[in-house]
CSV table of C-alpha atoms and ligand atoms in Angstrom, one decimal:
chain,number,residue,atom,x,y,z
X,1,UNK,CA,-18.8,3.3,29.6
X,2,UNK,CA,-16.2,5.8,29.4
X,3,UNK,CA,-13.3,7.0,27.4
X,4,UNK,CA,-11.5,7.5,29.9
X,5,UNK,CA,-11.2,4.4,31.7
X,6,UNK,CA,-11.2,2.6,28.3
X,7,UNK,CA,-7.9,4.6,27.8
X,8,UNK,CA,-6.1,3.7,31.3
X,9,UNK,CA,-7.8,0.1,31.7
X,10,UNK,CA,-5.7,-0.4,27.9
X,11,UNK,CA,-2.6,2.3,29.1
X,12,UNK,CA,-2.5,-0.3,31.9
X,13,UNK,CA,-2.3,-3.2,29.7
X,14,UNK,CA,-5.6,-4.7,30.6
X,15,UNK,CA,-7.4,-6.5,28.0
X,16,UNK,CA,-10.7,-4.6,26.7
X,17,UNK,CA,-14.4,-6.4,26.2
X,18,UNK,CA,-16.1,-6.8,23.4
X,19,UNK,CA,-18.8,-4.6,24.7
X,20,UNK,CA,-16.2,-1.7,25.0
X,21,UNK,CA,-14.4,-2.7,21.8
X,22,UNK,CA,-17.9,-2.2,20.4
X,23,UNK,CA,-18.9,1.1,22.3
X,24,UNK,CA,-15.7,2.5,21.3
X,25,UNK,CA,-15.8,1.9,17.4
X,26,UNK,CA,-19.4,3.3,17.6
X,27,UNK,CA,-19.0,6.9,19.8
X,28,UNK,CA,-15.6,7.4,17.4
X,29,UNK,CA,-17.6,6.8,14.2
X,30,UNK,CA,-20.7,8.9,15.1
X,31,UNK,CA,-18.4,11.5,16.8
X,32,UNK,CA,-18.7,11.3,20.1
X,33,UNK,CA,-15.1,10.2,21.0
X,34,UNK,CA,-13.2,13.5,19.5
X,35,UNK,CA,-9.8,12.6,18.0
X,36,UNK,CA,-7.5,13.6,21.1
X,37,UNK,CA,-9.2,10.9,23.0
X,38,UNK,CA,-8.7,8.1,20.2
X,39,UNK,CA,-5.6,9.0,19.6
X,40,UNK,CA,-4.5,8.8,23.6
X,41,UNK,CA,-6.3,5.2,23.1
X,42,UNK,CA,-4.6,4.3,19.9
X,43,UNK,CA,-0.9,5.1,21.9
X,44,UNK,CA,-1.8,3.0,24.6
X,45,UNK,CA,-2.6,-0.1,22.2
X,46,UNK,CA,0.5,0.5,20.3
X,47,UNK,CA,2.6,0.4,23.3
X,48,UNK,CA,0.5,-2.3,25.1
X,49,UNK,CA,-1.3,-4.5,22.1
X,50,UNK,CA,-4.1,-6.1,21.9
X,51,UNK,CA,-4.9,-10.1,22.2
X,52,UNK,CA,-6.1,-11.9,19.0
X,53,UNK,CA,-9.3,-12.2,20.7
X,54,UNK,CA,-9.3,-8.2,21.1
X,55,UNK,CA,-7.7,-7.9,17.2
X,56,UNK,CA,-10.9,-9.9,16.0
X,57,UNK,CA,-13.1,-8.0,18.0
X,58,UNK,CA,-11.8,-4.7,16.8
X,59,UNK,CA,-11.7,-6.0,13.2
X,60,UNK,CA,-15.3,-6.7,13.5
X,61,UNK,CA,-16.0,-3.7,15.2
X,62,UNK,CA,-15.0,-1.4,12.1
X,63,UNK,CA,-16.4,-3.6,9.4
X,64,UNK,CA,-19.9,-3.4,11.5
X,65,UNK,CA,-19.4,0.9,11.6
X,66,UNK,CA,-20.4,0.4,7.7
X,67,UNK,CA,-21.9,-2.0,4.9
X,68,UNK,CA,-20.4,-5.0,3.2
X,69,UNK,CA,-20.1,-4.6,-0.7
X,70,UNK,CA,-22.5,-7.6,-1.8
X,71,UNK,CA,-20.7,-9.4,-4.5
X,72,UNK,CA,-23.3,-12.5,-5.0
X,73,UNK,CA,-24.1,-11.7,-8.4
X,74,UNK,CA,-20.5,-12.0,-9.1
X,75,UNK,CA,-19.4,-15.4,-10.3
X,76,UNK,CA,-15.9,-15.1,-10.7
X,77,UNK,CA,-13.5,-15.6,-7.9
X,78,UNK,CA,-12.8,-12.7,-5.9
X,79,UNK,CA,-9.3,-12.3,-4.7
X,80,UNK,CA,-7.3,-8.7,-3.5
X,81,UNK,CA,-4.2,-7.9,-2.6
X,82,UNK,CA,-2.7,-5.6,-0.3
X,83,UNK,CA,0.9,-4.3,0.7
X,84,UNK,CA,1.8,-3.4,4.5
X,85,UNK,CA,3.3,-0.5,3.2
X,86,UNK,CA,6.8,1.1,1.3
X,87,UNK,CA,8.4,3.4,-0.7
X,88,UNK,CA,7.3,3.5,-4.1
X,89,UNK,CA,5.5,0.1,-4.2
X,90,UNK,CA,2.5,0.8,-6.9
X,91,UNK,CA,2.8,-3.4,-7.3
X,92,UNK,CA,-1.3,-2.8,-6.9
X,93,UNK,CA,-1.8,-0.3,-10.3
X,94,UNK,CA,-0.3,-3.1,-11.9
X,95,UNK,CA,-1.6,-6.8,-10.3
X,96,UNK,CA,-5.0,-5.3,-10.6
X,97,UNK,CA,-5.7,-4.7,-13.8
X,98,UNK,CA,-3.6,-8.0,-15.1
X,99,UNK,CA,-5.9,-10.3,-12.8
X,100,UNK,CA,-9.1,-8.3,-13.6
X,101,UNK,CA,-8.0,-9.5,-17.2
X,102,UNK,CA,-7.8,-13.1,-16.1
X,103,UNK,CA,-11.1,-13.6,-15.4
X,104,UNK,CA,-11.0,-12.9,-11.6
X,105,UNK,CA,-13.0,-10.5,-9.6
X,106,UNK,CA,-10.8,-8.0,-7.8
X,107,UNK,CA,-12.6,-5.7,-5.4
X,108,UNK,CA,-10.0,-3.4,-3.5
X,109,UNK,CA,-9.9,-0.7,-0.9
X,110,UNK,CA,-7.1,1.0,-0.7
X,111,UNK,CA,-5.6,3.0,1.8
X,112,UNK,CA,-4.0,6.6,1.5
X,113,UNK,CA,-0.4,6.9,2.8
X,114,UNK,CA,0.7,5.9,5.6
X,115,UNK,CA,3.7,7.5,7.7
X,116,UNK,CA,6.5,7.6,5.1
X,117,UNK,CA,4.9,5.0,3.1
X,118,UNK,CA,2.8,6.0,0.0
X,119,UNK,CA,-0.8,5.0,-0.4
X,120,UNK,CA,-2.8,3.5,-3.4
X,121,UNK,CA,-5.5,6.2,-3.2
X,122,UNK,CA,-3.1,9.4,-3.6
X,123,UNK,CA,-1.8,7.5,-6.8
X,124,UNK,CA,-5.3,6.8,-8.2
X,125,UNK,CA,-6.2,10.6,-7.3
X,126,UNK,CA,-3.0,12.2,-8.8
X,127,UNK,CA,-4.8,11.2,-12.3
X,128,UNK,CA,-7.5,14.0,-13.5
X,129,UNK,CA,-11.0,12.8,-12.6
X,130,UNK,CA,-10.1,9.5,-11.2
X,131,UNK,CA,-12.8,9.0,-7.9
X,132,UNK,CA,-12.1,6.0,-5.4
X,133,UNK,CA,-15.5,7.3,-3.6
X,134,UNK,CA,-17.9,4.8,-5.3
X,135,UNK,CA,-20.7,3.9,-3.6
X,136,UNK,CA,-21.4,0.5,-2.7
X,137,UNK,CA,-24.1,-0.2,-5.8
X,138,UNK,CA,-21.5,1.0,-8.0
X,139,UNK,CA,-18.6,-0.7,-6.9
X,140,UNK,CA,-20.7,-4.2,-7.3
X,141,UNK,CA,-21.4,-2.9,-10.6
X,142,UNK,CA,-18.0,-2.3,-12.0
X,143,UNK,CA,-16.7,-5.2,-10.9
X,144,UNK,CA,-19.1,-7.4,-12.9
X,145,UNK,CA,-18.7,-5.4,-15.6
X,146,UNK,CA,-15.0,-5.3,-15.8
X,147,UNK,CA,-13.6,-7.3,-12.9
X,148,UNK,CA,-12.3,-4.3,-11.2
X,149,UNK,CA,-12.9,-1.3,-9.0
X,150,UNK,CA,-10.8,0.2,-6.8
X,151,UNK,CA,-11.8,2.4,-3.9
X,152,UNK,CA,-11.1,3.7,-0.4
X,153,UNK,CA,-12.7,3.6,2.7
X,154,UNK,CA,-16.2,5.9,2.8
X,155,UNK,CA,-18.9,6.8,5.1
X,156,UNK,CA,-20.8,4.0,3.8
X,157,UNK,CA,-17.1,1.0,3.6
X,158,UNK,CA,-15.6,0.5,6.9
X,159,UNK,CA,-16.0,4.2,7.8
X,160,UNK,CA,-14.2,3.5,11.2
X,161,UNK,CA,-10.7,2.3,9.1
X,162,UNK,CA,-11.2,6.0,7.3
X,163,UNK,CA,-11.5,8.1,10.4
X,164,UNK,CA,-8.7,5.6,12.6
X,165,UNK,CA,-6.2,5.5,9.7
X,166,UNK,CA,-6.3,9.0,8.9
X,167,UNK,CA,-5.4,9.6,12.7
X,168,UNK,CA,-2.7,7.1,12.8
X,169,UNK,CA,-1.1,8.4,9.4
X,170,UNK,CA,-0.4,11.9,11.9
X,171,UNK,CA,0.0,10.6,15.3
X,172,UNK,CA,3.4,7.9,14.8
X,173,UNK,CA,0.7,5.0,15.7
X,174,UNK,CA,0.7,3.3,12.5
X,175,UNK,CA,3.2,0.6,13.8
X,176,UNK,CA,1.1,-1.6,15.6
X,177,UNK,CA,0.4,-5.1,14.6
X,178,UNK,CA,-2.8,-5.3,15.9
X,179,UNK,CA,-3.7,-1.8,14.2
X,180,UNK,CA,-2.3,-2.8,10.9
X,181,UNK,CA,-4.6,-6.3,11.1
X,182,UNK,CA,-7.6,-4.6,12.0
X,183,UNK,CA,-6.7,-2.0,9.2
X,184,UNK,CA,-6.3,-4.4,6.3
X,185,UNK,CA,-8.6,-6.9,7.4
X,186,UNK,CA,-11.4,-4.6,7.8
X,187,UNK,CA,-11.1,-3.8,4.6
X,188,UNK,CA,-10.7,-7.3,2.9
X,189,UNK,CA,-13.7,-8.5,4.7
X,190,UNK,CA,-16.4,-5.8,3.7
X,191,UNK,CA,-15.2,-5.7,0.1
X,192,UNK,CA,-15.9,-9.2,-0.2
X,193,UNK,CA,-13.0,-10.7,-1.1
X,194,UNK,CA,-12.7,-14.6,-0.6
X,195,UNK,CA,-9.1,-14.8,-1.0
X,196,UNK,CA,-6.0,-12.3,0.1
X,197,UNK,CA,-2.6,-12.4,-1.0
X,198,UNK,CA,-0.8,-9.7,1.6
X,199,UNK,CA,2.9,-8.4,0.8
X,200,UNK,CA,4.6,-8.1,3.9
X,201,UNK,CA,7.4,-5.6,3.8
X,202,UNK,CA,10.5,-5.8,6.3
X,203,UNK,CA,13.6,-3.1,6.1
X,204,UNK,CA,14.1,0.6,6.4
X,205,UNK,CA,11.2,1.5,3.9
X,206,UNK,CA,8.8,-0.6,5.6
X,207,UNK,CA,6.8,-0.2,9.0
X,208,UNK,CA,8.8,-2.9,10.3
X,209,UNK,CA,12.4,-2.8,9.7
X,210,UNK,CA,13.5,-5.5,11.2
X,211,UNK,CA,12.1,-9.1,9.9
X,212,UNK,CA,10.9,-10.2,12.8
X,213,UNK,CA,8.5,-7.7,13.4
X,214,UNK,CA,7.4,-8.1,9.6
X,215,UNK,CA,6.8,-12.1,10.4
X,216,UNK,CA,4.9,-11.8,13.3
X,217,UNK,CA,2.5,-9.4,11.5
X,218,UNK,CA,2.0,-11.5,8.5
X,219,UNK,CA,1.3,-14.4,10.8
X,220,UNK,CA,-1.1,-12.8,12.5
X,221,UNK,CA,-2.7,-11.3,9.5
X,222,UNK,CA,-3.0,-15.1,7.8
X,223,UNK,CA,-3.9,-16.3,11.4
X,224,UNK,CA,-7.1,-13.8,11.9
X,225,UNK,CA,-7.5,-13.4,8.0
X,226,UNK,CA,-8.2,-17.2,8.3
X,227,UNK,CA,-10.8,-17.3,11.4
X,228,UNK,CA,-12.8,-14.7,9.1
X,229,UNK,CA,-13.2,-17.0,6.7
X,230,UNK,CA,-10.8,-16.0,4.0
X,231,UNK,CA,-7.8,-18.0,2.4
X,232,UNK,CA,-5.0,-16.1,3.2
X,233,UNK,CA,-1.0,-16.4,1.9
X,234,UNK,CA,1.7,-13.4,3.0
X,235,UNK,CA,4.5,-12.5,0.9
X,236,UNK,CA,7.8,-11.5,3.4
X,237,UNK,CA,9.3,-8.8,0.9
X,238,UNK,CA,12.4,-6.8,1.0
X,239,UNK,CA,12.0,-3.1,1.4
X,240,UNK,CA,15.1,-1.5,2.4
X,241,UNK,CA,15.2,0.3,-1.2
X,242,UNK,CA,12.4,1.8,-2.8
X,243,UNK,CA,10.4,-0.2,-5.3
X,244,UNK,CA,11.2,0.4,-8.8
X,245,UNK,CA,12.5,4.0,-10.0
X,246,UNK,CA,9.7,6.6,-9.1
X,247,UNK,CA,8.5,7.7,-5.7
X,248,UNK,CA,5.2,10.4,-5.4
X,249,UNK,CA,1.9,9.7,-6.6
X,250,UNK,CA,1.6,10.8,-10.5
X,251,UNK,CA,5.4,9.8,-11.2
X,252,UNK,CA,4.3,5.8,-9.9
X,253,UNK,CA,1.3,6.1,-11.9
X,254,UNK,CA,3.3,7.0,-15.2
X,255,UNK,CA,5.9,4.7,-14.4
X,256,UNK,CA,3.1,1.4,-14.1
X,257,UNK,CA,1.8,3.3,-17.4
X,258,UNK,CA,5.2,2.8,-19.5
X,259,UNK,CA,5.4,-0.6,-18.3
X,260,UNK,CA,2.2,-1.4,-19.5
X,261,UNK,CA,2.8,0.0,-22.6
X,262,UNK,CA,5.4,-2.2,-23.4
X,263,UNK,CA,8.6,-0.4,-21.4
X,264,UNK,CA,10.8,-3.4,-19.4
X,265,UNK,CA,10.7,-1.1,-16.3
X,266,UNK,CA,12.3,-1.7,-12.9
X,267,UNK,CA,13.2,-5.7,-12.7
X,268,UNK,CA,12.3,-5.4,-8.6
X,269,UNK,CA,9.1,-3.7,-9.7
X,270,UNK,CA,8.3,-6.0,-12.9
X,271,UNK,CA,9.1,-9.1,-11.2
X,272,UNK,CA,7.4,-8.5,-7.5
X,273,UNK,CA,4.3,-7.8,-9.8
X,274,UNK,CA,4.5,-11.2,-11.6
X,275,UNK,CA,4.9,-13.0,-8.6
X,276,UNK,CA,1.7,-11.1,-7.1
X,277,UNK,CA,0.0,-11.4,-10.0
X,278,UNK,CA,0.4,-15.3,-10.7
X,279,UNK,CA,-0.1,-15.9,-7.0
X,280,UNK,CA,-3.2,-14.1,-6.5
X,281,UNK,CA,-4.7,-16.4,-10.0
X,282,UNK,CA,-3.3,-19.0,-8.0
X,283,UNK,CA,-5.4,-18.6,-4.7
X,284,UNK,CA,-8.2,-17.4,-7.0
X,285,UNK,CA,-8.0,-21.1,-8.2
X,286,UNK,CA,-7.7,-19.7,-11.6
X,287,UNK,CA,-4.9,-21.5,-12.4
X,288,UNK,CA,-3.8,-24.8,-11.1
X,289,UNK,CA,0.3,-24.2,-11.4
X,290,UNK,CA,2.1,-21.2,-10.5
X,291,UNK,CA,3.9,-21.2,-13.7
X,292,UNK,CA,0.8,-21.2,-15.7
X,293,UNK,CA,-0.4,-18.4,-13.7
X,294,UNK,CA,2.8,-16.7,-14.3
X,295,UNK,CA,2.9,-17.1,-17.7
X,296,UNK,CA,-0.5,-16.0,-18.4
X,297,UNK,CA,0.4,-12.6,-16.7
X,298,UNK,CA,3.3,-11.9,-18.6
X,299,UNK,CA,1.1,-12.1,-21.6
X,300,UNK,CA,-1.5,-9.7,-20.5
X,301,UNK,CA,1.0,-7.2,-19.6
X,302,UNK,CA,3.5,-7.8,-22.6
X,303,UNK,CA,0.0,-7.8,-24.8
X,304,UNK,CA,-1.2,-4.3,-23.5
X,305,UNK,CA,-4.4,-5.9,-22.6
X,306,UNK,CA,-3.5,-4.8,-18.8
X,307,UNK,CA,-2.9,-0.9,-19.7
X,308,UNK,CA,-6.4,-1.5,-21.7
X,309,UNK,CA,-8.1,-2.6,-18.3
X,310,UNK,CA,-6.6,-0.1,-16.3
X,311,UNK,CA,-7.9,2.7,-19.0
X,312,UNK,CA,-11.5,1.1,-19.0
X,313,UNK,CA,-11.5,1.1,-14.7
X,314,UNK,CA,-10.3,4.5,-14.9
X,315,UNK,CA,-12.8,5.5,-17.4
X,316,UNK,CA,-15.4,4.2,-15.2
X,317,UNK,CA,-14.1,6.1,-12.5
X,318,UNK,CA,-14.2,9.1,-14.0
X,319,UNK,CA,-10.6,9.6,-15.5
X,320,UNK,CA,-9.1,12.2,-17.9
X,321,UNK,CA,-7.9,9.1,-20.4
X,322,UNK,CA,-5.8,11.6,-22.4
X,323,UNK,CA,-3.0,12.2,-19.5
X,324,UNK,CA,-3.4,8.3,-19.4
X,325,UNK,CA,-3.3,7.8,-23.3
X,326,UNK,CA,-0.7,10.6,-23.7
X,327,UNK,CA,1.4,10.7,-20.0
X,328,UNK,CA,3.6,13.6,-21.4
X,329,UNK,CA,0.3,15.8,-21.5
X,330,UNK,CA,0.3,15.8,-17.5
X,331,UNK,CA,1.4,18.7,-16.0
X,332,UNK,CA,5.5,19.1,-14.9
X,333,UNK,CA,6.2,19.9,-11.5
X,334,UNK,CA,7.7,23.4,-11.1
X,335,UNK,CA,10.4,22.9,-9.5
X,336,UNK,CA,13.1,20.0,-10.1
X,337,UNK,CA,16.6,19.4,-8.9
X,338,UNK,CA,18.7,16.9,-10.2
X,339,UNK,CA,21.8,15.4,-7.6
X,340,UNK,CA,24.9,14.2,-9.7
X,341,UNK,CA,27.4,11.6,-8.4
X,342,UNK,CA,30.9,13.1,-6.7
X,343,UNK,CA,32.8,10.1,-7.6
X,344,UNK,CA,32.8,6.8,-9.8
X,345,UNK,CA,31.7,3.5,-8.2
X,346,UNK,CA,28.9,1.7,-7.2
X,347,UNK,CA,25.6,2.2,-5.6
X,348,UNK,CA,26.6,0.7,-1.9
X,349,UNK,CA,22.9,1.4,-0.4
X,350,UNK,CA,19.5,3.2,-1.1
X,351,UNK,CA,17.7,4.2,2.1
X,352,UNK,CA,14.2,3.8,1.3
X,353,UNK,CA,13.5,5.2,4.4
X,354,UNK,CA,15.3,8.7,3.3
X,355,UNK,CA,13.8,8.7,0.0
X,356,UNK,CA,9.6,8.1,1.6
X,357,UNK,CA,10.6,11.1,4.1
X,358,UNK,CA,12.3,13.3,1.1
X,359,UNK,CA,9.0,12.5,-1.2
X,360,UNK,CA,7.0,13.9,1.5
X,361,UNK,CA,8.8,16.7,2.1
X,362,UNK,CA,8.7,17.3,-1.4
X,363,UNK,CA,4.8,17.1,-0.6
X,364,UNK,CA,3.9,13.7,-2.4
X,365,UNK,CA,2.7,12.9,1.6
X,366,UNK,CA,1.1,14.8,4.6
X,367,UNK,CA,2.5,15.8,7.7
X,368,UNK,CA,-1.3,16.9,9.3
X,369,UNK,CA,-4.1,15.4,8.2
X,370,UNK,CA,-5.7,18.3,6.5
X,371,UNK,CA,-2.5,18.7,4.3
X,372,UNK,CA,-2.8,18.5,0.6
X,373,UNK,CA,-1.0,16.6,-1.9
X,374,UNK,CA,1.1,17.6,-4.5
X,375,UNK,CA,0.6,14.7,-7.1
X,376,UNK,CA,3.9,16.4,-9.3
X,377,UNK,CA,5.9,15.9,-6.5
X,378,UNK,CA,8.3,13.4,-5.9
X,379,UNK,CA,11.6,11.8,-6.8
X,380,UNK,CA,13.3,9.7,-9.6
X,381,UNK,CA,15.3,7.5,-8.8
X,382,UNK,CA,18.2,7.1,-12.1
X,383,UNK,CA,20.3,4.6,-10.1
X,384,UNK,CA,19.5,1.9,-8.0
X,385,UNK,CA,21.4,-0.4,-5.6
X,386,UNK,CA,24.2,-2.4,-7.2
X,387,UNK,CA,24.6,0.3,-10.4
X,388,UNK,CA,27.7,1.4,-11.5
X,389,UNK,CA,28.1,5.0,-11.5
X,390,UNK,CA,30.3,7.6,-13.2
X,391,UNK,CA,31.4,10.9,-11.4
X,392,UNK,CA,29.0,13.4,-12.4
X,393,UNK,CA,26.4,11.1,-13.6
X,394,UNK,CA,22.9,12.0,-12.6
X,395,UNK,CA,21.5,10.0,-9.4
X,396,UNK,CA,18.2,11.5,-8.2
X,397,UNK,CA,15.8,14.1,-9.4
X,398,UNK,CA,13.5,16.0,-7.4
X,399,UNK,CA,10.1,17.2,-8.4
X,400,UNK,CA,8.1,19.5,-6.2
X,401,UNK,CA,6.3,22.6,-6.7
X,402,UNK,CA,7.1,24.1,-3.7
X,403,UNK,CA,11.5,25.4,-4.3
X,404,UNK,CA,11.7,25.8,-0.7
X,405,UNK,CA,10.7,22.3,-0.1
X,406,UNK,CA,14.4,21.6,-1.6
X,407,UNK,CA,15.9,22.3,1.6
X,408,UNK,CA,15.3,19.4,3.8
X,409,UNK,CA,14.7,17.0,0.6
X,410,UNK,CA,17.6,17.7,-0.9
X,411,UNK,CA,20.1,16.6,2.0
X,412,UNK,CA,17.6,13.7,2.6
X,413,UNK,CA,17.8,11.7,-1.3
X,414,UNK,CA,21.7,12.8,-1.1
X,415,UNK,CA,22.6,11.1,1.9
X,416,UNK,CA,20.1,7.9,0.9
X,417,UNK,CA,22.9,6.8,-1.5
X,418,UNK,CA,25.9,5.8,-0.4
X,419,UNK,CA,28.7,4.9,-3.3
X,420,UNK,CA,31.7,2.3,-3.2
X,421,UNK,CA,34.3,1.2,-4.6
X,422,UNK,CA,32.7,-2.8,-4.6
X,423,UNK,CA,29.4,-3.9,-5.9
X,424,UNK,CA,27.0,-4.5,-2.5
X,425,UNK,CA,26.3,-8.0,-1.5
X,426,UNK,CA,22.1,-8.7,-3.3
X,427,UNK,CA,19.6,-9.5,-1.0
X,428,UNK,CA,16.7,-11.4,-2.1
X,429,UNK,CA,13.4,-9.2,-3.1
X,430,UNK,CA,11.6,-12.1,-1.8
X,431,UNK,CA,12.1,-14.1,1.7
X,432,UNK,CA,9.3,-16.3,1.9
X,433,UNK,CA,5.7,-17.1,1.6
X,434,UNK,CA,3.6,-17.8,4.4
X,435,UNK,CA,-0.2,-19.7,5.0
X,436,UNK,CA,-1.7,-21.4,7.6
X,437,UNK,CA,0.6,-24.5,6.6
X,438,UNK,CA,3.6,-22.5,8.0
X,439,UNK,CA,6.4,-20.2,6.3
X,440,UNK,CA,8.6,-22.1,3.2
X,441,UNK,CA,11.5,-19.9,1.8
X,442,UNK,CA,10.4,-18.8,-2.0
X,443,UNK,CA,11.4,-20.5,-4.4
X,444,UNK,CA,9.2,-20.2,-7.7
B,1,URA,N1,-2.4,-0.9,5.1
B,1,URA,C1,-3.6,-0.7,5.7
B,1,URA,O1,-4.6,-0.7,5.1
B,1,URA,N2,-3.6,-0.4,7.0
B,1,URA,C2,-2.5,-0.3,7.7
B,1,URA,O2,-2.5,-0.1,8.9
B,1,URA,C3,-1.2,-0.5,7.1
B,1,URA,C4,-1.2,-0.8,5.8
């Protein structure tokens, strides 16, 4: 086989074999295929697609190019969740630690970010000390001992999803529904999870804007997540302002830290991460009623017995506890730059998609894949859509630690807010749930 024709058979918009889907996965993962050559391939499947039959192939292609996490000891129900991607959505730092509380097993991989969107990983790594490289012996490990562990993707975990999303993140090929399934999927399968709840974002912040595109995805995602053998239910979210009030990597972090601590928070942020967290104790079978499960996680967040399971998985990934004990200790960024309101009103609109771009411009994100991240930087976001504001009142501040990384950011978060005279029309956080049974509009 060759590359090349693999690349024009798919440019061409033939369907590919299991024998090449195989062939590829391999000479990528052992180095073989260079990244030019992928990424020429992963174009041509994100303008042509791929057939389910390809997607499963390709999904079982990169969970084969590494081991599956063996969880059988484990007697607790093991349930993940996982977001297609937004602006400031750290729903994960909290819904983890709440079910791990609950008596479920929750084994996730994470992802780093993604285009504009920000990645689980970067926020777990913007804390001192924290690793997500376990290895597999040790994940198992922690997550009998205290329900939890949260990783990424290694040379020994779906080391093909590492190397492919990485690429992706820098080549604008992360928009591809069969790329995305693979992606997630992939992931889900070789942590061992038994059942998924996946939040499906649609709007400006999301990879789909539009909520078509977000709903074919999800379908797709419960159709193959299904015929792998997992139970599956998608969340269709709203994601056309950023999620809750902080944007970059250590600023989410210390925002899911106040809540825990007893702070009310963001109400989109608080109450996307009760619904996630009572449905995934609902798949789980933890709970028979959604209400019971719901209740039950308010408690362990309003208790504090969430913040103390996220401190005892951090501490057993190696965290600094003291920046997580006392978040004032962390380091500032730099550089910060606070934009004021020019007139009285209402927040009109929030462009999440302006504010992902400004936080990586800031550096909260990369631009190549070898760029670092700044885990100061980022923004906060003082008013949100539908907030009354007062000439002069602060909107946005901006944290970097680069001042010349000001000058695109700066016009960015300004023109993300538009102000009115009237308060905007609200749109529902939450669109509807869908499973193999079909979509129903949410309702709780
Ligand atoms: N999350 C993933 O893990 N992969 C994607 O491609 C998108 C979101």
């Amino acid at each position: 086989m060759h590359i090349i024709d693999i690349i024009t058979r798919k440019q061409a918009g033939s369907e590919l074999s299991h024998a090449e889907i195989n062939w590829l996965i391999k000479e990528y993962i052992s180095g073989r295929i260079p990244d030019y050559q992928m990424t020429a391939l992963l174009m041509a499947i994100y303008f042509q697609g791929m057939s389910r039959r390809e997607t499963v192939d390709l999904t079982l292609a990169m969970i084969a190019s590494g081991s599956r996490a063996d969880l059988s000891a484990i007697r607790r129900p093991k349930v993940d969740k996982h977001s297609t991607g937004g602006v400031g959505d750290k729903v994960s730092l909290l819904v983890a630690p709440i079910a791990a509380s609950l008596g479920v097993a929750v084994p996730m991989i994470s992802g780093r970010g993604l285009g504009h969107t920000g990645g689980t990983l970067d926020k777990l790594e913007s804390i001192p000390g924290f690793t997500t490289n376990l290895s597999l012996d040790r994940f198992a490990e922690q997550i009998a001992a205290v329900g939890c562990a949260l990783i990424g993707q290694s040379d020994e975990i779906v080391p093909a999803d590492q190397k492919i999303y990485a690429l992706r993140d820098v080549t604008g090929t992360v928009r591809s529904i069969p790329l995305i399934t693979a992606s997630i999927l992939s992931k889900k399968v070789a942590e061992g999870a038994e059942s998924l709840l996946l939040d499906v974002k649609f709007g400006r912040g999301a990879v789909f804007a539009e909520v078509e595109g977000a709903r074919e995805l999800a379908i797709n995602l419960v159709a193959i997540g299904s015929e792998l053998g997992m139970k599956v239910h998608a969340l269709l979210t709203n994601m056309d302002q950023p999620l809750g009030c902080a944007v970059g990597n250590w600023l989410e972090v210390r925002e899911c830290l106040d809540i825990m601590a007893g702070k009310p928070g963001s109400d989109d942020l608080r109450e996307l991460s009760m619904v996630q967290a009572a449905l995934m104790l609902q798949l789980a079978g933890k709970y028979a009623s959604y209400t019971s499960a719901r209740q039950a996680a308010e408690e362990t967040l309003s208790s504090g017995r969430a913040l103390e399971k996220f401190i005892e998985i951090a501490r057993l990934q190696g965290a600094n506890l003291s920046v997580l004990e006392k978040p004032d200790l962390y380091p500032q960024a730099e550089h910060c730059q606070t934009i004021s309101a020019m007139t009285s009103g209402y927040v009109q609109d929030l462009n999440a998609l302006a504010i992902g771009k400004a936080a990586i411009y800031l550096g909260a994100g990369r631009l190549r894949k070898e760029d670092d991240i700044d885990n100061t930087a980022g923004l906060i976001l003082h008013k949100k859509r539908g907030d009354s504001v007062q000439a002069g009142d602060p909107i946005v501040t901006l944290y970097t630690s680069q001042e010349a990384n000001f000058a695109e950011s700066i016009p960015l978060a300004t023109a993300a807010y538009q102000l009115g005279a009237q308060t905007p029309r609200r749109s529902p956080l939450i669109l509807s749930e869908i499973s193999e049974a079909g979509e129903k509009p949410w309702t709780e």
